[in-house]
Short mmCIF file of C-alpha atoms and ligand atoms in Angstrom, two decimals:
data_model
loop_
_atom_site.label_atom_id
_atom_site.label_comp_id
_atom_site.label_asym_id
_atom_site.label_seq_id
_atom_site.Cartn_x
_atom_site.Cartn_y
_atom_site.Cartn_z
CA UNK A 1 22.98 8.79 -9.52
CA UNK A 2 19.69 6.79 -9.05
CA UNK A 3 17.71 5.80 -11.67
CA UNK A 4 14.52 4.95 -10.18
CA UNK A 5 13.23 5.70 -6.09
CA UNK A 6 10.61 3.65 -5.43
CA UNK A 7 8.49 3.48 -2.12
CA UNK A 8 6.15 1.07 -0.22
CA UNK A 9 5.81 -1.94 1.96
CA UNK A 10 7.61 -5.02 1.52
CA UNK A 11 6.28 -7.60 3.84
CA UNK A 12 7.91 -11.20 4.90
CA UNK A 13 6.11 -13.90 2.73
CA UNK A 14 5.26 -17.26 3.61
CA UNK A 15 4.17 -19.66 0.41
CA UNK A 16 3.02 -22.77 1.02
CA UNK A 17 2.13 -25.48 -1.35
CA UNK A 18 -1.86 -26.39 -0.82
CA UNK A 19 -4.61 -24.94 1.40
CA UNK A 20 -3.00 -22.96 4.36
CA UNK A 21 -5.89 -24.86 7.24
CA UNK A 22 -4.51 -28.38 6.58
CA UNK A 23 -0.71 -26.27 7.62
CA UNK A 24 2.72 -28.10 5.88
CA UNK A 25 5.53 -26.43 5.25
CA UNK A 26 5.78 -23.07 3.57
CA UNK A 27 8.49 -21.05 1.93
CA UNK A 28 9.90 -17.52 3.59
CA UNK A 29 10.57 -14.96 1.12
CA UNK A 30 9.75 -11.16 0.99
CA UNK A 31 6.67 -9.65 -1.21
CA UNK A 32 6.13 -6.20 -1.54
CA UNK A 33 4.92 -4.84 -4.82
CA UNK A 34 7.62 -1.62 -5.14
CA UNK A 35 10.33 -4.33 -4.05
CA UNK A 36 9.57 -6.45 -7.17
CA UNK A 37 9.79 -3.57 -9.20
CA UNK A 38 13.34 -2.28 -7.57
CA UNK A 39 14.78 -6.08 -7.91
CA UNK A 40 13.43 -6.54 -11.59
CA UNK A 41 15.53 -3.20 -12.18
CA UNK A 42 18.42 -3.76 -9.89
CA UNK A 43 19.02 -7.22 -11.99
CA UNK A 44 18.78 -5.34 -15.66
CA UNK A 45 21.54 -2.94 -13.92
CA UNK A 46 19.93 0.21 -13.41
CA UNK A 47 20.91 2.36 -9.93
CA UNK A 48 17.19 1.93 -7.74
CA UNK A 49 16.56 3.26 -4.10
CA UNK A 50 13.93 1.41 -2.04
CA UNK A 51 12.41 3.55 1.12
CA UNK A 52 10.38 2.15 2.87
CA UNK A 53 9.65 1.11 6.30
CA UNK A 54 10.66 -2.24 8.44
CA UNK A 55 9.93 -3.11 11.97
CA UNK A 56 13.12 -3.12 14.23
CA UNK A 57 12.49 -6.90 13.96
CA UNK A 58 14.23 -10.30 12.46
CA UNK A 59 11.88 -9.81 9.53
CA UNK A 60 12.65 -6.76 8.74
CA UNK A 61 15.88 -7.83 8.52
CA UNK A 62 15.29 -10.39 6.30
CA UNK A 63 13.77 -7.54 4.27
CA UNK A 64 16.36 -5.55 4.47
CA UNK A 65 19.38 -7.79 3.63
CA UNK A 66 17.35 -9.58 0.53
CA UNK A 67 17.41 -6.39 -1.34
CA UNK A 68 21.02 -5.15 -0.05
CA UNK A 69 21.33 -8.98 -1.68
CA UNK A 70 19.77 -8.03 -5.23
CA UNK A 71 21.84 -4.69 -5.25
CA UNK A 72 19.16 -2.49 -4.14
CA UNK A 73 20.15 0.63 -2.41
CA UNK A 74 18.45 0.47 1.06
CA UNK A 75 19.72 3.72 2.45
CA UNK A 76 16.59 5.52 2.39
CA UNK A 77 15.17 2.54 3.95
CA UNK A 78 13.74 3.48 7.90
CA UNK A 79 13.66 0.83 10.89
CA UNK A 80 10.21 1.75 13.06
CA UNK A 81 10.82 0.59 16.84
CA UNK A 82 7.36 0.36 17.49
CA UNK A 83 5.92 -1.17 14.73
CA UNK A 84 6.63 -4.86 13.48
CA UNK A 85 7.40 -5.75 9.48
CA UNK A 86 4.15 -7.17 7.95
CA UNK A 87 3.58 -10.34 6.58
CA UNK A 88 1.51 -11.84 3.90
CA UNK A 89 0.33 -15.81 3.28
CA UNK A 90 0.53 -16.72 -0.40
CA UNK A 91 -2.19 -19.79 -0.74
CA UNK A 92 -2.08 -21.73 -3.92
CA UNK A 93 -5.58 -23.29 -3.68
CA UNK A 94 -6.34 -24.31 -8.03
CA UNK A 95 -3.76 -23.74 -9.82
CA UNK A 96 -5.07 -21.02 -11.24
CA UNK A 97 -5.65 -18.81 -7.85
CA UNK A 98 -4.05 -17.88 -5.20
CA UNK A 99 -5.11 -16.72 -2.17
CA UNK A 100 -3.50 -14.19 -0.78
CA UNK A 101 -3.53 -12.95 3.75
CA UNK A 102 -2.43 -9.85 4.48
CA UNK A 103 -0.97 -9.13 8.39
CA UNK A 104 0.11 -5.68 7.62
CA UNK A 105 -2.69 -3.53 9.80
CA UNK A 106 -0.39 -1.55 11.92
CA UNK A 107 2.39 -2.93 10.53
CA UNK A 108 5.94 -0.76 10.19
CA UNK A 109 5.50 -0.08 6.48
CA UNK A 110 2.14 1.27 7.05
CA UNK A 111 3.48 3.82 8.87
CA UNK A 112 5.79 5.36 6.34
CA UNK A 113 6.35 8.77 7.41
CA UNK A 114 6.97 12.34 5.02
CA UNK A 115 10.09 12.63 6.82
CA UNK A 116 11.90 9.60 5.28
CA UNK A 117 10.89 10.04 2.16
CA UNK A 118 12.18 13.14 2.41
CA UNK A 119 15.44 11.96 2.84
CA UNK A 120 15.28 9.33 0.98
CA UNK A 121 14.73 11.65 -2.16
CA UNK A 122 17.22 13.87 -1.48
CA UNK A 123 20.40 11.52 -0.75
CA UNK A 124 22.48 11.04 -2.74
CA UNK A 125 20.18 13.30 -5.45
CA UNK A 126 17.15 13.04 -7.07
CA UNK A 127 15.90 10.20 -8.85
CA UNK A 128 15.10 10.25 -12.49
CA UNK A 129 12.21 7.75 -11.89
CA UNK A 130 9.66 8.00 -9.01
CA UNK A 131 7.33 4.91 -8.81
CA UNK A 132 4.67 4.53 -6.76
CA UNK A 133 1.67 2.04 -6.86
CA UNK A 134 -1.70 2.25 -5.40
CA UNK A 135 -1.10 0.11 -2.54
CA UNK A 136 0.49 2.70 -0.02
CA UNK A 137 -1.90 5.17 0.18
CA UNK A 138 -4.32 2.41 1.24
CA UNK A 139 -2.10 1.32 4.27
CA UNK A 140 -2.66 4.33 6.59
CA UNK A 141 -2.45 8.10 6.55
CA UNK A 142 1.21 8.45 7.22
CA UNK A 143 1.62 6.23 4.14
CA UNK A 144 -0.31 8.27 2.28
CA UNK A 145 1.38 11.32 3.08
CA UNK A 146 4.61 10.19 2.72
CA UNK A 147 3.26 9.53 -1.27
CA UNK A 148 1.92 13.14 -1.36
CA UNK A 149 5.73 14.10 -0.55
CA UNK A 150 7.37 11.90 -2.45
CA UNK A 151 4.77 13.43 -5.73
CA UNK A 152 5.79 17.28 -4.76
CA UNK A 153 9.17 16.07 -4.21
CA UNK A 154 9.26 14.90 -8.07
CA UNK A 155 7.23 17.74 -9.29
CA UNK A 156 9.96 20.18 -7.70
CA UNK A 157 12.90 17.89 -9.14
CA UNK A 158 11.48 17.36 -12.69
CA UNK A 159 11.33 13.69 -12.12
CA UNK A 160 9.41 11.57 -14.24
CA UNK A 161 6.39 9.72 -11.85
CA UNK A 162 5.45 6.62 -13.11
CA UNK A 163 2.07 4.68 -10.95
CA UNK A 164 1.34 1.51 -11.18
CA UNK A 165 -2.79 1.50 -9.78
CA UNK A 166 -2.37 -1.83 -8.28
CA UNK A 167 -5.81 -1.81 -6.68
CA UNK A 168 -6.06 -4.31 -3.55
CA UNK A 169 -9.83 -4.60 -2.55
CA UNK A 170 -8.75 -6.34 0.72
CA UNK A 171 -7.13 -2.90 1.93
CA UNK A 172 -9.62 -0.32 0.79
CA UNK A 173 -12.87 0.68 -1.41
CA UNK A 174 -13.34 1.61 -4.85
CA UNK A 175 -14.25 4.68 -3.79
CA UNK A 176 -11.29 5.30 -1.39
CA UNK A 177 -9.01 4.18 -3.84
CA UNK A 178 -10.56 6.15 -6.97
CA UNK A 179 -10.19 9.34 -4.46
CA UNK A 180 -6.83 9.32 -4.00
CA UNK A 181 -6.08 8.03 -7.82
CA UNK A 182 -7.82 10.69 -9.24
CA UNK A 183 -6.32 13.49 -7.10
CA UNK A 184 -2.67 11.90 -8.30
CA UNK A 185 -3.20 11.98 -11.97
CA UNK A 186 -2.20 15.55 -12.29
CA UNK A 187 1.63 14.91 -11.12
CA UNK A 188 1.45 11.53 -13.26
CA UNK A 189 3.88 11.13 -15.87
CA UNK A 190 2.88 7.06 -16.96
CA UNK A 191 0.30 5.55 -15.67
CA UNK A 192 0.28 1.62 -15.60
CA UNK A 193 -3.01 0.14 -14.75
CA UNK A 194 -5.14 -2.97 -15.91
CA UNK A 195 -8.48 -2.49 -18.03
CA UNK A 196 -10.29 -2.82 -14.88
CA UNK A 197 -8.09 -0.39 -13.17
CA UNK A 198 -8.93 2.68 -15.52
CA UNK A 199 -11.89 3.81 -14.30
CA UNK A 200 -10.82 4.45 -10.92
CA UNK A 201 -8.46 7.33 -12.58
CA UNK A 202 -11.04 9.05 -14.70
CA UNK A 203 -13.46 11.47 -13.44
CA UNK A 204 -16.46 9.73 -12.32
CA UNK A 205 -18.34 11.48 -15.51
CA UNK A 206 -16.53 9.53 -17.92
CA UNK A 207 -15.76 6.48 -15.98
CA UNK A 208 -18.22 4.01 -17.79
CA UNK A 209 -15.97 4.42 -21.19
CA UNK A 210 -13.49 1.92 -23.10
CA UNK A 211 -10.18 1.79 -22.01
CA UNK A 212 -9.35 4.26 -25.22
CA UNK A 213 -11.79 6.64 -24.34
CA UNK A 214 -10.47 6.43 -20.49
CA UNK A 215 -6.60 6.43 -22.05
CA UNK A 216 -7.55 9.11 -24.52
CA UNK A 217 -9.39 11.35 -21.24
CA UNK A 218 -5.91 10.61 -19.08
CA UNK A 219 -4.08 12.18 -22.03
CA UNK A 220 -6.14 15.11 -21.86
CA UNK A 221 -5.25 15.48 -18.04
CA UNK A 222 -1.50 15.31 -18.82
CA UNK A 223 -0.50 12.46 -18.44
CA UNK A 224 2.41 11.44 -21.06
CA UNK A 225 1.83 7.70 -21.21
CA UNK A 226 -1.22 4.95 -20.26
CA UNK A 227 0.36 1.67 -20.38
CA UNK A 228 -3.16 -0.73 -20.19
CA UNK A 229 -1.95 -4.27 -19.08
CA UNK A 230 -4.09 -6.96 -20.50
CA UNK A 231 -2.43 -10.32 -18.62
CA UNK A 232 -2.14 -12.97 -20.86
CA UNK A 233 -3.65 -10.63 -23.83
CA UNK A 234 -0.01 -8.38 -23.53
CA UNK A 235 -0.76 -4.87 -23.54
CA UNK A 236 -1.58 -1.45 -25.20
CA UNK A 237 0.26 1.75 -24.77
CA UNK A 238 -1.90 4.96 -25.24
CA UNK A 239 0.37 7.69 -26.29
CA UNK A 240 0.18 11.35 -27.89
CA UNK A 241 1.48 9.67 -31.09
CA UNK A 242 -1.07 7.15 -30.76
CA UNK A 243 -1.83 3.73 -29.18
CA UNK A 244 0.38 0.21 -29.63
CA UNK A 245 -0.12 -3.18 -28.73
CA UNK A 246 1.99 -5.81 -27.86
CA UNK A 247 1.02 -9.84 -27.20
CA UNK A 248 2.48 -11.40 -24.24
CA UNK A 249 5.22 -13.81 -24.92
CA UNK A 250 3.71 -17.46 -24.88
CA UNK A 251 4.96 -19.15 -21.48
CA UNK A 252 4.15 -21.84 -19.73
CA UNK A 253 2.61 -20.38 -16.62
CA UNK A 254 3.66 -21.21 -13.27
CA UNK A 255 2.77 -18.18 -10.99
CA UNK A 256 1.60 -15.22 -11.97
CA UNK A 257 1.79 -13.44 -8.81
CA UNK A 258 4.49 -10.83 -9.53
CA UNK A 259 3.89 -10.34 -12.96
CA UNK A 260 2.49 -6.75 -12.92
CA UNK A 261 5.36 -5.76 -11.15
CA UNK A 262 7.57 -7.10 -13.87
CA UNK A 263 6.16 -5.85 -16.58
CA UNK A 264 6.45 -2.45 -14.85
CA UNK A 265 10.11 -2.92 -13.96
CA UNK A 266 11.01 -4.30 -17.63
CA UNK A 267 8.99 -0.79 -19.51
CA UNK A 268 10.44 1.80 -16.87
CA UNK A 269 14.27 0.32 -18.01
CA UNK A 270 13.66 0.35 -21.76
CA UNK A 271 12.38 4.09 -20.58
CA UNK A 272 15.63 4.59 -18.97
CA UNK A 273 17.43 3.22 -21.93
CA UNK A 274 15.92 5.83 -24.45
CA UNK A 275 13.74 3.35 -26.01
CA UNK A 276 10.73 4.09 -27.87
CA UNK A 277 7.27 2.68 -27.07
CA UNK A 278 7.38 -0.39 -28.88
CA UNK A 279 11.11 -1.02 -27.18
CA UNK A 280 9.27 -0.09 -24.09
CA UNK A 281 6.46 -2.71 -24.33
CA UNK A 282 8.57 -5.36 -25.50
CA UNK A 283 11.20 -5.47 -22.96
CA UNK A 284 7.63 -4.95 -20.33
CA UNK A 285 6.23 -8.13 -21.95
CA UNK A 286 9.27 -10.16 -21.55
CA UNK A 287 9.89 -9.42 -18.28
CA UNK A 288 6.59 -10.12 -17.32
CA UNK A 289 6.37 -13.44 -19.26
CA UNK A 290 9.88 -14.45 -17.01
CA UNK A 291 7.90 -13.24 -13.64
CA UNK A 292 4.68 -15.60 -15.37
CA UNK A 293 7.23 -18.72 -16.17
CA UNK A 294 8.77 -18.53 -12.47
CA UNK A 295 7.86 -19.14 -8.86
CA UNK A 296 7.47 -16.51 -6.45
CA UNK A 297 7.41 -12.59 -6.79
CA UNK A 298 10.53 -11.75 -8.16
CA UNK A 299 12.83 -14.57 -8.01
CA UNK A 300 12.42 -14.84 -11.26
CA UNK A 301 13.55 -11.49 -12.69
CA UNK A 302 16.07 -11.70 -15.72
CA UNK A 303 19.03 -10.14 -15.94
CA UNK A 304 20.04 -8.04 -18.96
CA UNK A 305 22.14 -10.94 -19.93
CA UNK A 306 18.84 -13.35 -19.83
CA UNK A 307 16.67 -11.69 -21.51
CA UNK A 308 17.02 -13.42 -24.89
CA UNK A 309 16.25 -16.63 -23.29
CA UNK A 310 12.62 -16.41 -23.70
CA UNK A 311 12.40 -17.85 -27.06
CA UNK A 312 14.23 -21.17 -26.38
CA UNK A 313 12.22 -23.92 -27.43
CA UNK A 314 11.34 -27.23 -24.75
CA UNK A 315 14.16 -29.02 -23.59
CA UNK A 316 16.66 -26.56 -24.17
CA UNK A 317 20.10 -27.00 -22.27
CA UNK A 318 22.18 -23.58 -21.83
CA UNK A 319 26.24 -25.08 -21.69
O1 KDG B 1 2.24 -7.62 -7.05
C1 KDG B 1 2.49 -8.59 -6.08
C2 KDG B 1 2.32 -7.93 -4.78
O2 KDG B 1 1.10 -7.28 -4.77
C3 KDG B 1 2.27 -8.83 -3.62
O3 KDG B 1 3.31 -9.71 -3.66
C4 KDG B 1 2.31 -8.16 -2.31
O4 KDG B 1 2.65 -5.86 -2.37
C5 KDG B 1 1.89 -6.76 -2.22
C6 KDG B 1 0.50 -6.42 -1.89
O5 KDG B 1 0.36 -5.46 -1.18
O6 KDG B 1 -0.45 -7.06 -2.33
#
């Protein structure tokens, strides 16, 4: 059975090494923010379904056969004839930003339909784990509806729905965004979302609180966990039992592009493992802290296996 379906766009990615007008060469990968998650899962060994949506095109290929690659299950996955895959231009300009260009309007995965989703939730049985972030709804109407079904679709399963806010100001408003998060929150089980993020979750009456006031208000709504990423502060979990923090595990940083989606992928398998909050947050920290320390989006994912190799101090030589 699958552990966790997760849904979205997963675009071709080009990285290059300096500021994309002077051109060079540039790196092809995929990027896709439910991908990460799926791969960062797929390598700790749990069973995860990817559906979303490619063009009939080379790149979608390339889309497809990376996560057949990192053991992701891409049967749910639809090819759109008439539609190409999207792309997006990662451009390192400081090291400490990077610039990111979407090509995605129109784009296959923006057109996600109810139907697949559909199908992709039903075969081969329902998923324990739906995750969704707030980056589909904000690709097109079909995209959002194919969310809305995939949310009923868990409601009517008992899955648990975990949504990662992810909000992309390049693709949508505050407003637009905070429309669609709010009108979620009722089917959310845990809620992942930076400080920043909260508000857009919250009624708009209580939106100008602290994130424990906005955590403790999400509670109230029913949701069963608010997992408040803080970058390279770690994170707090907001809980009935209470709230917990956890520090992010000192790395040196390399590229933190990814590292959201990591941290989400290492606290949904702790969930899956039956680990409590603080097991939940650790293994999220660590995971992220890998995605922080590596290059790329999720290249850098540990397996269950690497996990411990976190703590190693400089210079250390595995043999
Ligand atoms: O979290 C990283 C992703 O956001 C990025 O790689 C691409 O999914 C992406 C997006 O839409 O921004």
């Amino acid at each position: 059975a699958t552990d966790v379906l997760t849904l979205g766009e997963t675009m071709v990615a080009l990285r290059g090494s300096g500021p994309l007008k002077l051109g060079g060469s540039m790196d092809v990968s995929v990027a896709g923010a439910e991908s990460n998650v799926a791969i960062g899962l797929a390598r700790l060994g749990h069973p995860t379904r990817w559906a979303g949506a490619v063009g009939d095109d080379e790149a979608g290929e390339l889309v497809l056969r990376t996560l057949r690659a990192e053991g992701v299950d891409v049967s749910g996955a639809t090819r759109d004839p008439d539609a190409p895959t999207g792309l997006i231009l990662f451009e390192p300009r400081l090291p400490e930003v990077t610039r990111v260009h979407y090509y995605r309007a129109g784009s296959a995965g923006s057109r996600l339909t109810a139907a697949s989703v559909e199908h992709a939730f039903a075969s081969p049985g329902a998923p324990r784990v739906l995750h969704l972030t707030g980056i589909t709804p904000a690709l097109g109407p079909s995209a959002l509806d194919a969310c809305r079904r995939a949310l009923q679709l868990a409601r009517e399963h008992g899955t648990t729905v975990c949504l990662d806010v992810n909000f992309r100001s390049r693709l949508w408003s505050d407003e637009e965004s905070a429309a669609v998060m709010r009108s979620w929150i009722p089917y959310v089980d845990v809620l992942i979302a930076s400080d920043d993020e909260l508000p857009l979750c919250v009624p708009e009456t209580t939106a100008a609180g602290e994130a424990h006031a906005l955590a403790k208000a999400l509670l109230a709504q029913g949701v069963r966990e608010v997992v408040v990423k803080l970058g390279a502060d770690g994170a707090t979990a907001y809980t009935g039992d209470g709230e917990l923090y956890a520090p992010a595990r000192p790395v040196r940083a390399v590229d933190a592009v990814g590292a959201g989606d990591a941290f989400v992928a290492g606290y949904l398998s702790a969930l899956l493992d039956g680990d409590d909050v603080a097991g939940r947050l650790d293994r999220a920290v660590t995971t992220g802290a890998f995605a922080v320390a590596s290059h790329g989006d999720w290249e850098g994912a540990p397996t269950r296996a690497e996990l411990g190799l976190l703590g190693a101090g400089p210079g250390t030589v595995v043999r």
